[in-house]
Amino acid sequence: MLKYTLKRLGWAILTLWAIITLTFILMHSVPGDPFAREGTMPESVRENLNRYYNLDKPKIVQYGLYLKSVVIDLDFGPSIKSSTLSVNDYISKGFPVSFHLGIQSLIIAISFGLVLGIIASLNRNKWPDYLAMILAIIGVSVPSFILATILINYFAVEWRLLPVATWKSWSHTILPSISLAMLPMAYIARLMRSSMLEVMGQDYILTATAKGLSKNTIVVKHAIRNAILPVVTVIGIIAANLVTGSFIVESIFGIPGMGDMFVNGIFNRDYPVILGSTIFYSAILIFLIFVVDVAYTWIDPRIKVTGGNG
């Protein structure tokens, strides 16, 4: 188990380094400079700005300085477009908001997704199965920004039940959370249904049934634990996508999260903000995948042997 964990950790670190390197190369391959939108600027001022942000140095030197700043100092550097805020400041302000929204959406997606999948599998080709899969199809088919618009129109404008914009109270989080949760909820429901159907047809389930165990005991103690394995493998990616925010949904609801920070960084050609938010997002994604890999070995003990010998 320890060898497996260290191996996964090593791959996670290597992947993060590759992402930092590729992001830096791509970002600095874009034509132009971040001060192009400032209009007419004295050459001396432009040179001073380039010197301050290390843009006057060779690319390899810039890469080395940036890698040292990120890895050793955990500092993503100053924002080019803000004289008072650094990239770390932007992240410290935006990430808690996106994290709150994402965790709430994740809880909704996992809870309802698992329940719908289990209900559908236990009532195959009956009305609960059809209803659950209709909801799943709607969740997969309707984009989050369309769903957000529909929710705003009815719950905020027509019925005036919930607030529509900004980030002030718990009631402001309900509509964006539902908008973000529908797609992963639908995906989890469909995956859980197919996995449960496969597990319920296994020999050990038939043996447990023949021994006289109740259906609830078979489902809870035997079927769900094995059927949930495919779901666990995708939760890391789903969680990373949710806890770092959604650019479109955050923009629609006026939420000051990571999405707003990233969009403004692109619009302003703010290299440190774009690099910092991309690396931060990637680090969260890699960390959650690492956690899921380790948790997977705990849920399915057979993987420990394979991971230990690999």
Coordinates of C-alpha atoms in Angstrom, one line a residue:
M1 CA 0.0 0.0 0.0
L2 CA 2.8 2.4 0.9
K3 CA 4.7 1.6 -2.3
Y4 CA 1.5 2.1 -4.4
T5 CA 0.8 5.5 -2.7
L6 CA 4.4 6.8 -3.2
K7 CA 4.3 5.7 -6.8
R8 CA 1.0 7.6 -7.4
L9 CA 2.4 10.6 -5.5
G10 CA 5.5 10.6 -7.8
W11 CA 3.3 10.6 -10.9
A12 CA 1.2 13.4 -9.5
I13 CA 4.2 15.6 -9.0
L14 CA 5.6 14.8 -12.4
T15 CA 2.2 15.6 -14.0
L16 CA 2.0 18.9 -12.2
W17 CA 5.5 19.9 -13.4
A18 CA 4.5 19.0 -17.0
I19 CA 1.4 21.2 -16.7
I20 CA 3.4 24.1 -15.3
T21 CA 5.9 23.8 -18.1
L22 CA 3.4 23.4 -21.0
T23 CA 1.2 26.2 -19.6
F24 CA 4.2 28.6 -19.4
I25 CA 5.3 27.7 -22.9
L26 CA 1.8 28.2 -24.4
M27 CA 1.1 31.4 -22.6
H28 CA 4.4 33.0 -23.7
S29 CA 3.9 31.8 -27.3
V30 CA 0.8 34.0 -27.7
P31 CA 1.7 37.0 -29.9
G32 CA 1.8 40.5 -28.4
D33 CA 2.3 41.6 -24.8
P34 CA 0.1 42.2 -21.8
F35 CA 0.5 46.0 -22.1
A36 CA -0.9 46.2 -25.7
R37 CA -4.3 47.3 -24.4
E38 CA -2.9 50.2 -22.5
G39 CA -2.8 52.4 -25.6
T40 CA 0.0 54.8 -26.1
M41 CA 2.7 54.3 -23.6
P42 CA 6.2 55.8 -23.4
E43 CA 8.9 53.3 -24.3
S44 CA 10.7 53.9 -21.0
V45 CA 7.6 53.0 -19.0
R46 CA 7.1 49.8 -21.1
E47 CA 10.7 48.9 -20.4
N48 CA 10.4 49.4 -16.7
L49 CA 7.2 47.3 -16.6
N50 CA 8.9 44.5 -18.6
R51 CA 11.8 44.6 -16.2
Y52 CA 9.5 44.5 -13.1
Y53 CA 7.7 41.5 -14.4
N54 CA 10.9 39.8 -15.7
L55 CA 9.5 40.0 -19.3
D56 CA 12.8 41.4 -20.5
K57 CA 14.7 38.3 -19.7
P58 CA 15.1 35.2 -21.9
K59 CA 12.2 32.8 -21.8
I60 CA 14.3 30.1 -20.1
V61 CA 15.3 32.5 -17.3
Q62 CA 11.7 33.6 -16.9
Y63 CA 10.7 29.9 -16.7
G64 CA 13.3 29.2 -14.0
L65 CA 12.3 32.2 -12.0
Y66 CA 8.6 31.3 -12.3
L67 CA 9.1 27.7 -11.4
K68 CA 11.1 28.7 -8.3
S69 CA 8.4 31.2 -7.3
V70 CA 5.6 28.6 -7.7
V71 CA 7.3 25.5 -6.3
I72 CA 9.5 26.9 -3.5
D73 CA 7.7 30.1 -2.5
L74 CA 4.1 29.0 -3.5
D75 CA 3.9 32.5 -5.0
F76 CA 2.1 33.0 -8.4
G77 CA 3.5 36.5 -8.7
P78 CA 1.9 39.9 -9.0
S79 CA -1.0 40.7 -11.2
I80 CA -0.1 42.7 -14.3
K81 CA -3.4 44.6 -14.3
S82 CA -3.7 45.3 -10.6
S83 CA -1.2 47.4 -8.7
T84 CA -2.5 46.3 -5.3
L85 CA -3.4 42.6 -5.7
S86 CA -1.2 39.6 -6.4
V87 CA -2.4 36.4 -8.0
N88 CA -2.4 34.7 -4.6
D89 CA -4.7 37.5 -3.4
Y90 CA -7.1 36.8 -6.3
I91 CA -7.1 33.1 -5.5
S92 CA -7.6 33.6 -1.8
K93 CA -10.6 35.8 -2.6
G94 CA -12.1 33.7 -5.4
F95 CA -11.4 30.1 -4.4
P96 CA -13.4 30.0 -1.1
V97 CA -16.5 31.2 -3.1
S98 CA -16.0 28.6 -5.8
F99 CA -15.1 26.0 -3.3
H100 CA -18.3 26.7 -1.3
L101 CA -20.4 26.5 -4.5
G102 CA -18.6 23.5 -5.7
I103 CA -18.9 21.4 -2.5
Q104 CA -22.6 22.2 -2.3
S105 CA -23.0 21.2 -6.0
L106 CA -21.0 18.0 -5.4
I107 CA -23.1 17.0 -2.4
I108 CA -26.2 17.4 -4.5
A109 CA -24.8 15.6 -7.5
I110 CA -23.5 12.6 -5.5
S111 CA -26.5 12.2 -3.2
F112 CA -29.2 12.5 -5.9
G113 CA -27.1 10.7 -8.5
L114 CA -26.5 7.6 -6.3
V115 CA -30.1 7.5 -5.2
L116 CA -31.5 7.8 -8.7
G117 CA -29.1 5.2 -10.0
I118 CA -29.9 2.7 -7.3
I119 CA -33.7 3.2 -7.6
A120 CA -33.5 2.9 -11.3
S121 CA -31.5 -0.4 -11.2
L122 CA -33.8 -1.9 -8.6
N123 CA -36.9 -1.1 -10.6
R124 CA -35.6 -1.9 -14.1
N125 CA -38.1 -1.3 -16.9
K126 CA -40.6 0.2 -14.4
W127 CA -41.8 3.7 -14.0
P128 CA -39.2 4.7 -11.4
D129 CA -36.5 3.6 -13.8
Y130 CA -38.0 5.6 -16.6
L131 CA -38.4 8.7 -14.5
A132 CA -34.9 8.5 -13.2
M133 CA -33.4 8.1 -16.6
I134 CA -35.5 10.9 -18.0
L135 CA -34.1 13.2 -15.4
A136 CA -30.6 11.9 -16.3
I137 CA -31.2 12.6 -20.0
I138 CA -32.3 16.1 -19.2
G139 CA -29.3 16.7 -17.0
V140 CA -26.9 15.5 -19.7
S141 CA -28.7 17.2 -22.6
V142 CA -29.4 20.7 -21.2
P143 CA -26.3 22.8 -20.9
S144 CA -25.7 24.4 -17.5
F145 CA -26.1 28.0 -18.8
I146 CA -29.5 27.1 -20.4
L147 CA -30.6 25.4 -17.1
A148 CA -29.4 28.5 -15.2
T149 CA -31.4 30.7 -17.4
I150 CA -34.6 28.6 -16.9
L151 CA -34.1 28.5 -13.1
I152 CA -33.6 32.3 -13.0
N153 CA -36.7 32.9 -15.2
Y154 CA -39.0 30.8 -13.0
F155 CA -37.6 30.8 -9.5
A156 CA -36.3 34.4 -9.4
V157 CA -38.3 36.4 -12.0
E158 CA -41.7 34.7 -12.2
W159 CA -42.2 33.2 -8.8
R160 CA -39.8 35.4 -6.8
L161 CA -38.8 32.5 -4.5
L162 CA -35.0 32.9 -4.7
P163 CA -32.5 35.7 -5.3
V164 CA -30.8 35.7 -8.7
A165 CA -27.4 37.3 -8.4
T166 CA -24.5 38.2 -6.2
W167 CA -23.2 36.2 -3.3
K168 CA -24.6 37.3 0.0
S169 CA -26.5 34.5 1.7
W170 CA -27.2 30.8 1.5
S171 CA -30.3 31.4 -0.6
H172 CA -28.0 32.9 -3.2
T173 CA -26.2 29.6 -3.6
I174 CA -29.3 27.4 -4.4
L175 CA -29.9 28.1 -8.0
P176 CA -26.2 28.1 -9.1
S177 CA -25.6 24.9 -7.2
I178 CA -28.5 23.2 -8.9
S179 CA -27.3 24.4 -12.3
L180 CA -23.8 23.0 -11.7
A181 CA -25.0 19.8 -10.1
M182 CA -27.4 18.6 -12.8
L183 CA -24.8 17.3 -15.3
P184 CA -22.6 15.3 -12.9
M185 CA -25.8 14.1 -11.1
A186 CA -27.1 12.7 -14.4
Y187 CA -23.8 11.1 -15.2
I188 CA -23.5 9.5 -11.8
A189 CA -27.0 8.2 -11.9
R190 CA -26.5 6.5 -15.3
L191 CA -23.2 5.1 -14.2
M192 CA -24.6 3.8 -10.9
R193 CA -27.5 2.2 -12.6
S194 CA -25.5 0.3 -15.1
S195 CA -23.0 -0.7 -12.5
M196 CA -25.7 -1.9 -10.1
L197 CA -27.4 -3.9 -12.8
E198 CA -24.1 -5.7 -13.6
V199 CA -23.4 -6.4 -9.9
M200 CA -26.9 -7.7 -9.2
G201 CA -26.3 -10.3 -11.8
Q202 CA -23.1 -11.7 -10.3
D203 CA -22.9 -15.2 -8.8
Y204 CA -22.2 -14.0 -5.3
I205 CA -25.4 -11.9 -5.3
L206 CA -27.4 -15.0 -6.5
T207 CA -25.8 -17.1 -3.8
A208 CA -26.7 -14.5 -1.1
T209 CA -30.3 -14.5 -2.4
A210 CA -30.4 -18.3 -2.4
K211 CA -29.2 -18.3 1.3
G212 CA -32.3 -16.3 2.2
L213 CA -30.7 -12.9 2.9
S214 CA -33.1 -10.0 2.6
K215 CA -33.1 -7.8 -0.4
N216 CA -32.1 -4.8 1.7
T217 CA -29.2 -6.6 3.2
I218 CA -28.0 -7.8 -0.2
V219 CA -28.3 -4.3 -1.7
V220 CA -26.7 -2.4 1.2
K221 CA -24.0 -4.8 2.3
H222 CA -23.0 -6.4 -1.0
A223 CA -24.2 -4.7 -4.1
I224 CA -23.7 -1.0 -3.4
R225 CA -20.1 -1.3 -2.2
N226 CA -19.0 -3.1 -5.4
A227 CA -21.3 -1.1 -7.7
I228 CA -20.0 2.3 -6.4
L229 CA -16.4 1.6 -7.6
P230 CA -16.8 3.0 -11.1
V231 CA -18.4 6.1 -9.6
V232 CA -15.5 6.6 -7.2
T233 CA -13.1 6.8 -10.1
V234 CA -14.9 9.8 -11.7
I235 CA -15.7 11.7 -8.5
G236 CA -12.1 13.2 -8.4
I237 CA -12.5 14.8 -11.8
I238 CA -16.1 15.9 -11.1
A239 CA -15.1 17.4 -7.7
A240 CA -12.2 19.3 -9.3
N241 CA -14.4 20.7 -12.0
L242 CA -17.0 21.8 -9.4
V243 CA -14.8 23.2 -6.6
T244 CA -12.8 25.4 -8.9
G245 CA -16.0 26.9 -10.2
S246 CA -17.8 27.2 -13.6
F247 CA -16.9 30.2 -15.7
I248 CA -20.3 30.5 -17.3
V249 CA -22.5 29.8 -14.3
E250 CA -20.5 32.1 -12.1
S251 CA -20.8 34.8 -14.7
I252 CA -24.5 34.4 -15.1
F253 CA -25.2 34.6 -11.4
G254 CA -22.6 37.3 -10.7
I255 CA -20.5 35.1 -8.4
P256 CA -17.0 36.4 -7.6
G257 CA -15.2 33.1 -7.8
M258 CA -12.3 31.5 -9.7
G259 CA -14.3 31.6 -13.0
D260 CA -14.6 35.4 -12.8
M261 CA -10.9 35.7 -12.1
F262 CA -9.9 33.5 -15.0
V263 CA -12.2 35.2 -17.5
N264 CA -10.9 38.6 -16.5
G265 CA -7.3 37.3 -16.7
I266 CA -7.8 36.2 -20.3
F267 CA -9.6 39.4 -21.3
N268 CA -6.8 41.6 -19.8
R269 CA -4.0 39.3 -21.0
D270 CA -2.8 39.1 -17.4
Y271 CA -0.2 36.3 -17.8
P272 CA 0.4 35.6 -14.1
V273 CA -3.4 35.4 -13.4
I274 CA -3.9 33.0 -16.3
L275 CA -0.9 30.9 -15.3
G276 CA -1.7 30.9 -11.6
S277 CA -5.4 30.0 -12.0
T278 CA -4.6 27.2 -14.5
I279 CA -1.9 25.7 -12.3
F280 CA -4.0 26.0 -9.2
Y281 CA -6.9 24.3 -10.9
S282 CA -4.6 21.5 -12.2
A283 CA -3.1 21.0 -8.7
I284 CA -6.5 20.5 -7.2
L285 CA -7.5 18.1 -10.0
I286 CA -4.3 16.0 -9.6
F287 CA -4.6 16.0 -5.8
L288 CA -8.2 14.8 -5.9
I289 CA -7.4 12.1 -8.5
F290 CA -4.5 11.0 -6.2
V291 CA -6.9 10.8 -3.2
V292 CA -9.4 8.8 -5.3
D293 CA -6.7 6.4 -6.4
V294 CA -5.7 5.7 -2.8
A295 CA -9.4 5.6 -1.6
Y296 CA -10.0 3.1 -4.5
T297 CA -7.6 0.6 -3.0
W298 CA -9.3 0.9 0.4
I299 CA -12.8 0.3 -1.2
D300 CA -11.5 -2.7 -3.3
P301 CA -8.7 -4.5 -1.4
R302 CA -7.8 -6.5 -4.5
I303 CA -6.2 -3.4 -6.0
K304 CA -3.7 -3.2 -3.1
V305 CA -2.0 -6.4 -4.3
T306 CA -1.9 -5.2 -7.9
G307 CA -0.7 -1.7 -6.9
G308 CA 1.9 -3.1 -4.5
N309 CA 3.4 -5.4 -7.1
G310 CA 3.3 -2.8 -9.9

